[in-house]
Amino acid sequence: MPLLKPGFDALQPAADRPASPDRVPGSKASGSPAALRAGLTALLGPEKVLWKVSDLVRYASDASPYRFVPQIVLLPEDLDDISAILSYAHGNDRDVVFRAAGTSLNGQAQGEDILVDVRRHWTGVEVLDGGVRARIGPGTTVMRANATLARHGRVLGPDPASAIACTVGGVVANNASGMTAGTTRNSYRTVSSLTFVLPSGTVVDTGAADADELLRQAEPRLCEELLALKAEIEADERLTARIRAKYEIKNTNGYRLDAFLDGATPVEILRGLMVGSEGTFGFISEIVFDTLPLDRHVSSALLFFPSLTAAAAAVPGFNGAGATAVELMDGNTLRASVRVEGVPADWAGLPQGTTALLVEFRAPDEEALAGCERAAASVVADLDLVVPVVSVTNEFTRDAATVSGYWKARKAFVTAVGGSRPSGTTLITEDFAVPPSRLSEACEALLALQAVHGFDAAVAGHAAHGNLHFLLAFDAAKPADVDRYAAFMDEFCTLVVDRFDGSLKAEHATGRNIAPFLEREWGHTATELMWRTKQAIDPDGVLAPRIVLDRDPRAHLRGLKTIPKVEPVADPCIECGFCEPTCPSEDLTTTPRQRIVLRREMMRQPDGSPVETALLDAYGYDAVDTCAGDSTCKLACPVGIDTGAMMKDFRHLRHTPREERVAALTARHFKVVESAARLALGAAAFVTRHAGDRPLEAVTRLARKAVNPDLVPEWLPETPGAASRALPATSRAGASAVYYPACVNRIFAGPDEAGTLSLAESVVSLSARASKPVWIPEDVAGTCCATIWHSKGYDTANAVMANRVVEAAWGWTAGGSLPLVVDASSCTLGLAREVVPYLTDENRALHEELTVVDSLVWAADELLPHLAVFRKRDSAVLHPTCSMEHLGDVAHLRALAEACAESVVVPDDAGCCGFAGDRGMLHKELTDSATAKEAAEVNTREHDAYLSANRMCEIGMDRATGRRYRSALIELERATRPAL
């Protein structure tokens, strides 16, 4: 055992907490049953089988109010693995649930036996016919697919609010639609072909010319039964008319019976049935979409009304004017949205009944958009709008930033409202549709029903399509609250079906919470046809039992999850999963959502239980150590939950007082540490020149085992040599800014290329060349942005350096009269924001007078307009860092690159590299995993320059790609140098 291995006692929850009724039982502390684990490990290999109790718990939650703990989790890589899993399930009387992003709101992504993760190894976008079609892997997020299609002027039809996280496979399996898809742009209407695996293991490619012949040979009984069901439905004129009528509005409740009417052959019928089947008919391994034109000309308005019914009454007018989207947000939604960055703070004071419509028109050109705006103006002229707070304008705008802000507030509906719910309560998201002409009446009835049952729900939705969502919060640990919810659901379903002939699920699919009400909406005949369809396709009931079809009238009350209180920074989390695609450790250990889910399970457990012990034992590495701490999760989370900050707090809790004192000592004597680091790098370079990398790799591996792998870095062949101790000579007289070379650039050398200046030399030269000279203070050595200690949770050391550097910076800049230019984006972020909580009151006042400017911004805004470009590369690829995302500097990186190269590429899969200062040296597997997709995309072609703006991230990308990344400022210096 390492000498300084941190214990998990410091992370143990308080002993006086009550045990939750839905806690994982102690019998599961050892993980999956031994026989199940052994059988599937022998079948698939150990790397594809997750069996620890921590694995089972982190996969037990999705964005829904339900929680079911699987027996085992599998990570198949190909169709052979899928077929093997299905064969195993048939032979061993097991059942299987497929899970992708886990953003489902009704429990579809949860299973009680074998859970199969089909996100990790099932991504990819292949553009076909110039973008008119696209072949997409089911684990690809909608946002990622649209990023590729946008370059071809195309977009997918479905546009769910969770596009940042939800996968294409999940969208098809649920027939999720979104803001603009309605009934004409959803998956059922825009899927060209599917490849899927039936429960029997038969693979069907509906796009193949001989698909029906192959299916008849492999599944003759299934083909006969599908055609018999088709004939039976078509022979019943009343049922046929009913089916057609049900899909005139949005409807995802039950199976798509219109597939029997629309499909002429068994393969065509199956293609339709698979859409919206929620994984109960098979695994969709590939989707070919017919894409739609991407209309880039946009005009939007956020219009405010005195009441929900008044807003609903205005919807038909905008539909008639041709609006692309008409989205509704009630007062509760608007007030909760102030938690979202960029939303006006005065929305918190909106009157109770206030409701807004977000109306958007999209057009292919300016002329068409102008026509849309004229039509919109005529509708608005007849409305009685209100201006309840000063930020309200009630005007259409083409400003992209304003429009983006409107949509950010709208898409944050579930998370923002959920984040503001009472602590400890469970969130239910309901989704229904009525004929759009009756939307106002439905809103009025919904408000009355809520009042009867004591709910004050938030309401939002796709008003143009008569589709509303509302959120209810209750305590699932209290039987009385569960009964209240049950009573509400009974009356709600009766209201929607009997009064409005509506859909109980418009776009979120049946799931677990509407399955008991399926027959109430569809009637006995149609519901029995759905049961018979399931029996025909999955006669052994292997796939996703109880998710669409369930005869238990109280099934929607089974498995409701309690939400125990956790650390305040994470307590608002509703487990939506929006954070997961941005997380560097997503494919290595845990995601931000899973870190919170695991913490909540610890809180459910009685003190000292075997499950708590097992979770704590795994949490150190899986959650705390392999968190990059980059806080990109905060950017993705609509309410800004910073799980990275929580992990840093946990690192701090694990430190002994002695470790804190040693860290503080390094901060107080950082000048010595800095010099020692340069000497060590110089010595390492000498060793590697004469003996290669192996000796240093061996020594550091041994040291890590002996001391602590989270303290001792591992030698990487990509580690650069030592930077020059001497910085460029500069003068304070006439300086336009103070230049602060970050310690990482004072320690690590830049790329070793002939004729290339160092980063410090480049910044000084560029600034002088643009007649904006900079001054480097003589006493920068020994100072730092404090991120070194902040990232590791050394609070005392962090405070020491934070206060020292702010005091120094205030003096260097003459009390803030000059900007402080910092040449590493993570250090800019540290100095501008992250030091603030650790400053004394006096130094916080000094900090407020400072203007901290990233070198990218300095170069793009202040230098580039005054520089002449003498030479350009043909192409450059960029790695925007997570700090740039936090600072909003990515556009500046691109601007510099475009000055240096004819073609500039930002990979669609670009994300945090996970190097995180030195974490890539402490846990190189984190960077290897985080960069895998980006590196693969980068290496699909050769580029002339590989650019970023943070030395450690550049080292991480060097390791990932085998290329040599460098600062964009070094490249800009080369491009603008009069003579090489």
PDB file of C-alpha atoms in Angstrom, residues 404-552:
ATOM      1  CA  SER A 404     -29.607  31.963 -28.013  1.00  0.00           C
ATOM      2  CA  GLY A 405     -30.431  33.318 -24.568  1.00  0.00           C
ATOM      3  CA  TYR A 406     -34.154  32.803 -25.161  1.00  0.00           C
ATOM      4  CA  TRP A 407     -33.606  29.186 -26.133  1.00  0.00           C
ATOM      5  CA  LYS A 408     -31.219  28.573 -23.271  1.00  0.00           C
ATOM      6  CA  ALA A 409     -33.957  29.564 -20.857  1.00  0.00           C
ATOM      7  CA  ARG A 410     -36.541  27.433 -22.658  1.00  0.00           C
ATOM      8  CA  LYS A 411     -34.367  24.312 -22.905  1.00  0.00           C
ATOM      9  CA  ALA A 412     -33.511  24.573 -19.220  1.00  0.00           C
ATOM     10  CA  PHE A 413     -37.159  24.012 -18.289  1.00  0.00           C
ATOM     11  CA  VAL A 414     -36.769  20.629 -16.594  1.00  0.00           C
ATOM     12  CA  THR A 415     -33.397  21.314 -15.013  1.00  0.00           C
ATOM     13  CA  ALA A 416     -34.063  24.874 -13.883  1.00  0.00           C
ATOM     14  CA  VAL A 417     -37.439  24.087 -12.353  1.00  0.00           C
ATOM     15  CA  GLY A 418     -36.140  20.807 -10.985  1.00  0.00           C
ATOM     16  CA  GLY A 419     -33.150  22.555  -9.480  1.00  0.00           C
ATOM     17  CA  SER A 420     -35.405  24.951  -7.596  1.00  0.00           C
ATOM     18  CA  ARG A 421     -37.655  22.217  -6.163  1.00  0.00           C
ATOM     19  CA  PRO A 422     -37.660  21.693  -2.372  1.00  0.00           C
ATOM     20  CA  SER A 423     -34.591  19.754  -1.295  1.00  0.00           C
ATOM     21  CA  GLY A 424     -35.236  16.044  -0.907  1.00  0.00           C
ATOM     22  CA  THR A 425     -38.174  15.893  -3.309  1.00  0.00           C
ATOM     23  CA  THR A 426     -38.575  13.753  -6.413  1.00  0.00           C
ATOM     24  CA  LEU A 427     -39.367  15.381  -9.751  1.00  0.00           C
ATOM     25  CA  ILE A 428     -42.022  14.031 -12.130  1.00  0.00           C
ATOM     26  CA  THR A 429     -42.109  15.295 -15.723  1.00  0.00           C
ATOM     27  CA  GLU A 430     -45.431  14.821 -17.496  1.00  0.00           C
ATOM     28  CA  ASP A 431     -45.936  15.237 -21.217  1.00  0.00           C
ATOM     29  CA  PHE A 432     -49.263  15.302 -23.034  1.00  0.00           C
ATOM     30  CA  ALA A 433     -50.866  16.694 -26.172  1.00  0.00           C
ATOM     31  CA  VAL A 434     -54.282  17.961 -27.138  1.00  0.00           C
ATOM     32  CA  PRO A 435     -55.540  19.353 -30.438  1.00  0.00           C
ATOM     33  CA  PRO A 436     -53.761  22.745 -30.752  1.00  0.00           C
ATOM     34  CA  SER A 437     -57.109  24.503 -31.111  1.00  0.00           C
ATOM     35  CA  ARG A 438     -58.012  23.372 -27.570  1.00  0.00           C
ATOM     36  CA  LEU A 439     -54.710  24.293 -25.910  1.00  0.00           C
ATOM     37  CA  SER A 440     -56.111  27.249 -23.963  1.00  0.00           C
ATOM     38  CA  GLU A 441     -58.950  25.154 -22.594  1.00  0.00           C
ATOM     39  CA  ALA A 442     -56.527  22.381 -21.615  1.00  0.00           C
ATOM     40  CA  CYS A 443     -54.308  24.848 -19.763  1.00  0.00           C
ATOM     41  CA  GLU A 444     -57.251  26.110 -17.757  1.00  0.00           C
ATOM     42  CA  ALA A 445     -58.310  22.559 -16.852  1.00  0.00           C
ATOM     43  CA  LEU A 446     -54.760  21.596 -15.889  1.00  0.00           C
ATOM     44  CA  LEU A 447     -54.400  24.548 -13.519  1.00  0.00           C
ATOM     45  CA  ALA A 448     -57.693  23.658 -11.835  1.00  0.00           C
ATOM     46  CA  LEU A 449     -56.668  20.013 -11.402  1.00  0.00           C
ATOM     47  CA  GLN A 450     -53.323  20.990  -9.893  1.00  0.00           C
ATOM     48  CA  ALA A 451     -55.068  23.202  -7.363  1.00  0.00           C
ATOM     49  CA  VAL A 452     -57.370  20.362  -6.292  1.00  0.00           C
ATOM     50  CA  HIS A 453     -54.406  18.116  -5.472  1.00  0.00           C
ATOM     51  CA  GLY A 454     -52.165  20.748  -3.932  1.00  0.00           C
ATOM     52  CA  PHE A 455     -49.587  20.969  -6.693  1.00  0.00           C
ATOM     53  CA  ASP A 456     -48.151  24.201  -8.078  1.00  0.00           C
ATOM     54  CA  ALA A 457     -46.590  22.751 -11.194  1.00  0.00           C
ATOM     55  CA  ALA A 458     -44.425  24.517 -13.708  1.00  0.00           C
ATOM     56  CA  VAL A 459     -45.769  24.355 -17.252  1.00  0.00           C
ATOM     57  CA  ALA A 460     -43.947  24.684 -20.573  1.00  0.00           C
ATOM     58  CA  GLY A 461     -44.131  23.044 -23.934  1.00  0.00           C
ATOM     59  CA  HIS A 462     -44.400  23.013 -27.659  1.00  0.00           C
ATOM     60  CA  ALA A 463     -47.526  25.100 -27.888  1.00  0.00           C
ATOM     61  CA  ALA A 464     -47.597  25.083 -31.675  1.00  0.00           C
ATOM     62  CA  HIS A 465     -48.343  21.376 -31.537  1.00  0.00           C
ATOM     63  CA  GLY A 466     -50.641  21.360 -28.519  1.00  0.00           C
ATOM     64  CA  ASN A 467     -47.917  19.618 -26.530  1.00  0.00           C
ATOM     65  CA  LEU A 468     -47.407  20.649 -22.897  1.00  0.00           C
ATOM     66  CA  HIS A 469     -44.994  19.512 -20.207  1.00  0.00           C
ATOM     67  CA  PHE A 470     -45.461  20.093 -16.516  1.00  0.00           C
ATOM     68  CA  LEU A 471     -43.375  19.245 -13.479  1.00  0.00           C
ATOM     69  CA  LEU A 472     -44.536  17.993 -10.109  1.00  0.00           C
ATOM     70  CA  ALA A 473     -42.366  17.640  -7.004  1.00  0.00           C
ATOM     71  CA  PHE A 474     -43.174  15.359  -4.084  1.00  0.00           C
ATOM     72  CA  ASP A 475     -41.381  13.305  -1.459  1.00  0.00           C
ATOM     73  CA  ALA A 476     -41.272   9.674  -2.608  1.00  0.00           C
ATOM     74  CA  ALA A 477     -40.332   8.596   0.923  1.00  0.00           C
ATOM     75  CA  LYS A 478     -43.720   9.759   2.252  1.00  0.00           C
ATOM     76  CA  PRO A 479     -46.657   7.440   1.466  1.00  0.00           C
ATOM     77  CA  ALA A 480     -49.117  10.320   1.713  1.00  0.00           C
ATOM     78  CA  ASP A 481     -47.239  12.253  -0.956  1.00  0.00           C
ATOM     79  CA  VAL A 482     -47.152   9.192  -3.217  1.00  0.00           C
ATOM     80  CA  ASP A 483     -50.900   8.731  -2.750  1.00  0.00           C
ATOM     81  CA  ARG A 484     -51.473  12.377  -3.647  1.00  0.00           C
ATOM     82  CA  TYR A 485     -49.474  11.913  -6.835  1.00  0.00           C
ATOM     83  CA  ALA A 486     -51.392   8.716  -7.651  1.00  0.00           C
ATOM     84  CA  ALA A 487     -54.743  10.446  -7.232  1.00  0.00           C
ATOM     85  CA  PHE A 488     -53.617  13.319  -9.423  1.00  0.00           C
ATOM     86  CA  MET A 489     -52.464  10.924 -12.175  1.00  0.00           C
ATOM     87  CA  ASP A 490     -55.778   9.084 -12.226  1.00  0.00           C
ATOM     88  CA  GLU A 491     -57.725  12.292 -12.710  1.00  0.00           C
ATOM     89  CA  PHE A 492     -55.184  13.763 -15.113  1.00  0.00           C
ATOM     90  CA  CYS A 493     -55.349  10.758 -17.432  1.00  0.00           C
ATOM     91  CA  THR A 494     -59.127  10.829 -17.348  1.00  0.00           C
ATOM     92  CA  LEU A 495     -59.090  14.535 -18.170  1.00  0.00           C
ATOM     93  CA  VAL A 496     -56.736  14.217 -21.149  1.00  0.00           C
ATOM     94  CA  VAL A 497     -58.462  11.175 -22.637  1.00  0.00           C
ATOM     95  CA  ASP A 498     -62.128  11.756 -21.928  1.00  0.00           C
ATOM     96  CA  ARG A 499     -62.354  15.535 -22.270  1.00  0.00           C
ATOM     97  CA  PHE A 500     -59.750  16.266 -24.932  1.00  0.00           C
ATOM     98  CA  ASP A 501     -59.145  12.914 -26.652  1.00  0.00           C
ATOM     99  CA  GLY A 502     -55.490  13.744 -26.259  1.00  0.00           C
ATOM    100  CA  SER A 503     -52.215  11.839 -25.984  1.00  0.00           C
ATOM    101  CA  LEU A 504     -50.960  10.875 -22.523  1.00  0.00           C
ATOM    102  CA  LYS A 505     -47.428  10.876 -23.900  1.00  0.00           C
ATOM    103  CA  ALA A 506     -46.737  13.244 -26.760  1.00  0.00           C
ATOM    104  CA  GLU A 507     -42.973  12.829 -27.157  1.00  0.00           C
ATOM    105  CA  HIS A 508     -41.401  11.304 -24.024  1.00  0.00           C
ATOM    106  CA  ALA A 509     -42.693   7.788 -24.822  1.00  0.00           C
ATOM    107  CA  THR A 510     -44.803   5.529 -22.601  1.00  0.00           C
ATOM    108  CA  GLY A 511     -42.117   4.424 -20.186  1.00  0.00           C
ATOM    109  CA  ARG A 512     -42.994   3.156 -16.757  1.00  0.00           C
ATOM    110  CA  ASN A 513     -45.265   5.931 -15.578  1.00  0.00           C
ATOM    111  CA  ILE A 514     -47.894   5.799 -18.337  1.00  0.00           C
ATOM    112  CA  ALA A 515     -47.832   2.043 -19.084  1.00  0.00           C
ATOM    113  CA  PRO A 516     -50.717   1.391 -16.649  1.00  0.00           C
ATOM    114  CA  PHE A 517     -52.848   3.980 -18.462  1.00  0.00           C
ATOM    115  CA  LEU A 518     -52.223   2.725 -22.000  1.00  0.00           C
ATOM    116  CA  GLU A 519     -55.585   1.015 -22.365  1.00  0.00           C
ATOM    117  CA  ARG A 520     -57.412   4.033 -20.977  1.00  0.00           C
ATOM    118  CA  GLU A 521     -56.166   6.048 -23.956  1.00  0.00           C
ATOM    119  CA  TRP A 522     -56.215   3.426 -26.700  1.00  0.00           C
ATOM    120  CA  GLY A 523     -59.080   1.148 -25.669  1.00  0.00           C
ATOM    121  CA  HIS A 524     -59.114  -2.618 -25.306  1.00  0.00           C
ATOM    122  CA  THR A 525     -58.867  -3.634 -28.965  1.00  0.00           C
ATOM    123  CA  ALA A 526     -55.883  -1.485 -29.875  1.00  0.00           C
ATOM    124  CA  THR A 527     -54.080  -2.269 -26.619  1.00  0.00           C
ATOM    125  CA  GLU A 528     -54.465  -6.017 -27.136  1.00  0.00           C
ATOM    126  CA  LEU A 529     -53.035  -5.593 -30.631  1.00  0.00           C
ATOM    127  CA  MET A 530     -49.976  -4.012 -29.028  1.00  0.00           C
ATOM    128  CA  TRP A 531     -49.620  -6.980 -26.663  1.00  0.00           C
ATOM    129  CA  ARG A 532     -49.925  -9.376 -29.614  1.00  0.00           C
ATOM    130  CA  THR A 533     -47.326  -7.397 -31.555  1.00  0.00           C
ATOM    131  CA  LYS A 534     -44.906  -7.683 -28.640  1.00  0.00           C
ATOM    132  CA  GLN A 535     -45.612 -11.424 -28.437  1.00  0.00           C
ATOM    133  CA  ALA A 536     -44.931 -11.833 -32.160  1.00  0.00           C
ATOM    134  CA  ILE A 537     -41.596 -10.017 -32.090  1.00  0.00           C
ATOM    135  CA  ASP A 538     -40.379 -10.999 -28.609  1.00  0.00           C
ATOM    136  CA  PRO A 539     -42.248 -14.195 -27.673  1.00  0.00           C
ATOM    137  CA  ASP A 540     -39.990 -14.947 -24.699  1.00  0.00           C
ATOM    138  CA  GLY A 541     -40.291 -11.424 -23.275  1.00  0.00           C
ATOM    139  CA  VAL A 542     -36.530 -10.923 -23.209  1.00  0.00           C
ATOM    140  CA  LEU A 543     -36.464  -7.206 -23.967  1.00  0.00           C
ATOM    141  CA  ALA A 544     -37.441  -4.410 -21.586  1.00  0.00           C
ATOM    142  CA  PRO A 545     -40.334  -5.970 -19.667  1.00  0.00           C
ATOM    143  CA  ARG A 546     -42.821  -3.589 -18.025  1.00  0.00           C
ATOM    144  CA  ILE A 547     -41.531  -0.509 -19.867  1.00  0.00           C
ATOM    145  CA  VAL A 548     -44.306  -0.084 -22.460  1.00  0.00           C
ATOM    146  CA  LEU A 549     -46.803  -2.799 -21.518  1.00  0.00           C
ATOM    147  CA  ASP A 550     -47.740  -3.465 -17.903  1.00  0.00           C
ATOM    148  CA  ARG A 551     -51.090  -4.727 -16.580  1.00  0.00           C
ATOM    149  CA  ASP A 552     -50.311  -3.648 -13.013  1.00  0.00           C
TER     150      ASP A 552
END
